[in-house]
């Protein structure tokens, strides 16, 4: 590990196929960070089971997600890529930090309230305490930064609270991380409901784009994207509060082309949505085409993927186990063989 670099840690649950929102909001930003930071990215399968999963689908999605990470441009030589459950220290640290997270803190987590409402028949203990596991994910690697969307910032704040509480009792054990939020593309909304985040785990979201979608499916979804009642010249205007649908499309187009909002407004100054929406779709098709093709090739190479999993877990475990051992000593556990 290059100690001269700041450390960054994040993961995405394999509870659904990766979306355009996952790529633009997280993975695309991660690629540019590899030269500046020591990055750890994992498939968060332990988090995924807070909601019931079909076992075969979970296995497929976890492997697919690893392949898609690489296809998106995350170089395994520059980033540590691994599956969360392959590093037992995550589950162990999660339990320890459960004992340092307060009931009131966990009960105030917005995502617990949201997911409880959506899964009323399965409000389990893991759904309630998973922010402590998330804290373990981060603190195991002495992370300086956690790349999160606005909706996850609350969990990062809880991680900081837990780390400070633990340090206050046992001394300087954990590095207290900071949230890292990208300025553009941090949150891509559904094309069917621009007030809701594009979701990879909810099949009823008719406005989502998967990074493995076929070009014709992508174009169809963009052509029926929700905009507003404005028509004609000047309707392509960035105004998130009053024009959330159009603003979401402009954000996507900006990320796909590198153009600023001002440049986009100028480009479509005399055009209506009938021209703008297909243009966004075409830009996304071309952005995702090489990712889809490389992902399909990687999924045919099981030996490569298995080695990638093993190498990533080994590297992550070396760092995570060192932190876990330090924590176990601090809280008074008897270590194996007295070491």
mmCIF file with all atom_site columns, N, CA and C in Angstrom, residues 57 165 211 258 334:
data_model
loop_
_atom_site.group_PDB
_atom_site.id
_atom_site.type_symbol
_atom_site.label_atom_id
_atom_site.label_alt_id
_atom_site.label_comp_id
_atom_site.label_asym_id
_atom_site.label_entity_id
_atom_site.label_seq_id
_atom_site.pdbx_PDB_ins_code
_atom_site.Cartn_x
_atom_site.Cartn_y
_atom_site.Cartn_z
_atom_site.occupancy
_atom_site.B_iso_or_equiv
_atom_site.pdbx_formal_charge
_atom_site.auth_seq_id
_atom_site.auth_comp_id
_atom_site.auth_asym_id
_atom_site.auth_atom_id
_atom_site.pdbx_PDB_model_num
ATOM 1  N N  . UNK A 1 57  ? -29.609 -15.330 -8.330  1.00 0.00 ? 57  UNK A N  1
ATOM 2  C CA . UNK A 1 57  ? -29.498 -13.970 -8.857  1.00 0.00 ? 57  UNK A CA 1
ATOM 3  C C  . UNK A 1 57  ? -28.394 -13.196 -8.144  1.00 0.00 ? 57  UNK A C  1
ATOM 4  N N  . UNK A 1 165 ? -16.297 8.146   18.926  1.00 0.00 ? 165 UNK A N  1
ATOM 5  C CA . UNK A 1 165 ? -16.691 7.537   20.203  1.00 0.00 ? 165 UNK A CA 1
ATOM 6  C C  . UNK A 1 165 ? -15.686 6.457   20.617  1.00 0.00 ? 165 UNK A C  1
ATOM 7  N N  . UNK A 1 211 ? -26.406 -0.565  -17.520 1.00 0.00 ? 211 UNK A N  1
ATOM 8  C CA . UNK A 1 211 ? -25.225 -0.349  -18.366 1.00 0.00 ? 211 UNK A CA 1
ATOM 9  C C  . UNK A 1 211 ? -25.069 -1.467  -19.397 1.00 0.00 ? 211 UNK A C  1
ATOM 10 N N  . UNK A 1 258 ? -19.172 15.621  -21.910 1.00 0.00 ? 258 UNK A N  1
ATOM 11 C CA . UNK A 1 258 ? -18.194 16.554  -21.356 1.00 0.00 ? 258 UNK A CA 1
ATOM 12 C C  . UNK A 1 258 ? -18.582 18.008  -21.546 1.00 0.00 ? 258 UNK A C  1
ATOM 13 N N  . UNK A 1 334 ? -8.878  -11.855 23.932  1.00 0.00 ? 334 UNK A N  1
ATOM 14 C CA . UNK A 1 334 ? -7.685  -12.702 23.932  1.00 0.00 ? 334 UNK A CA 1
ATOM 15 C C  . UNK A 1 334 ? -7.443  -13.152 22.506  1.00 0.00 ? 334 UNK A C  1
#
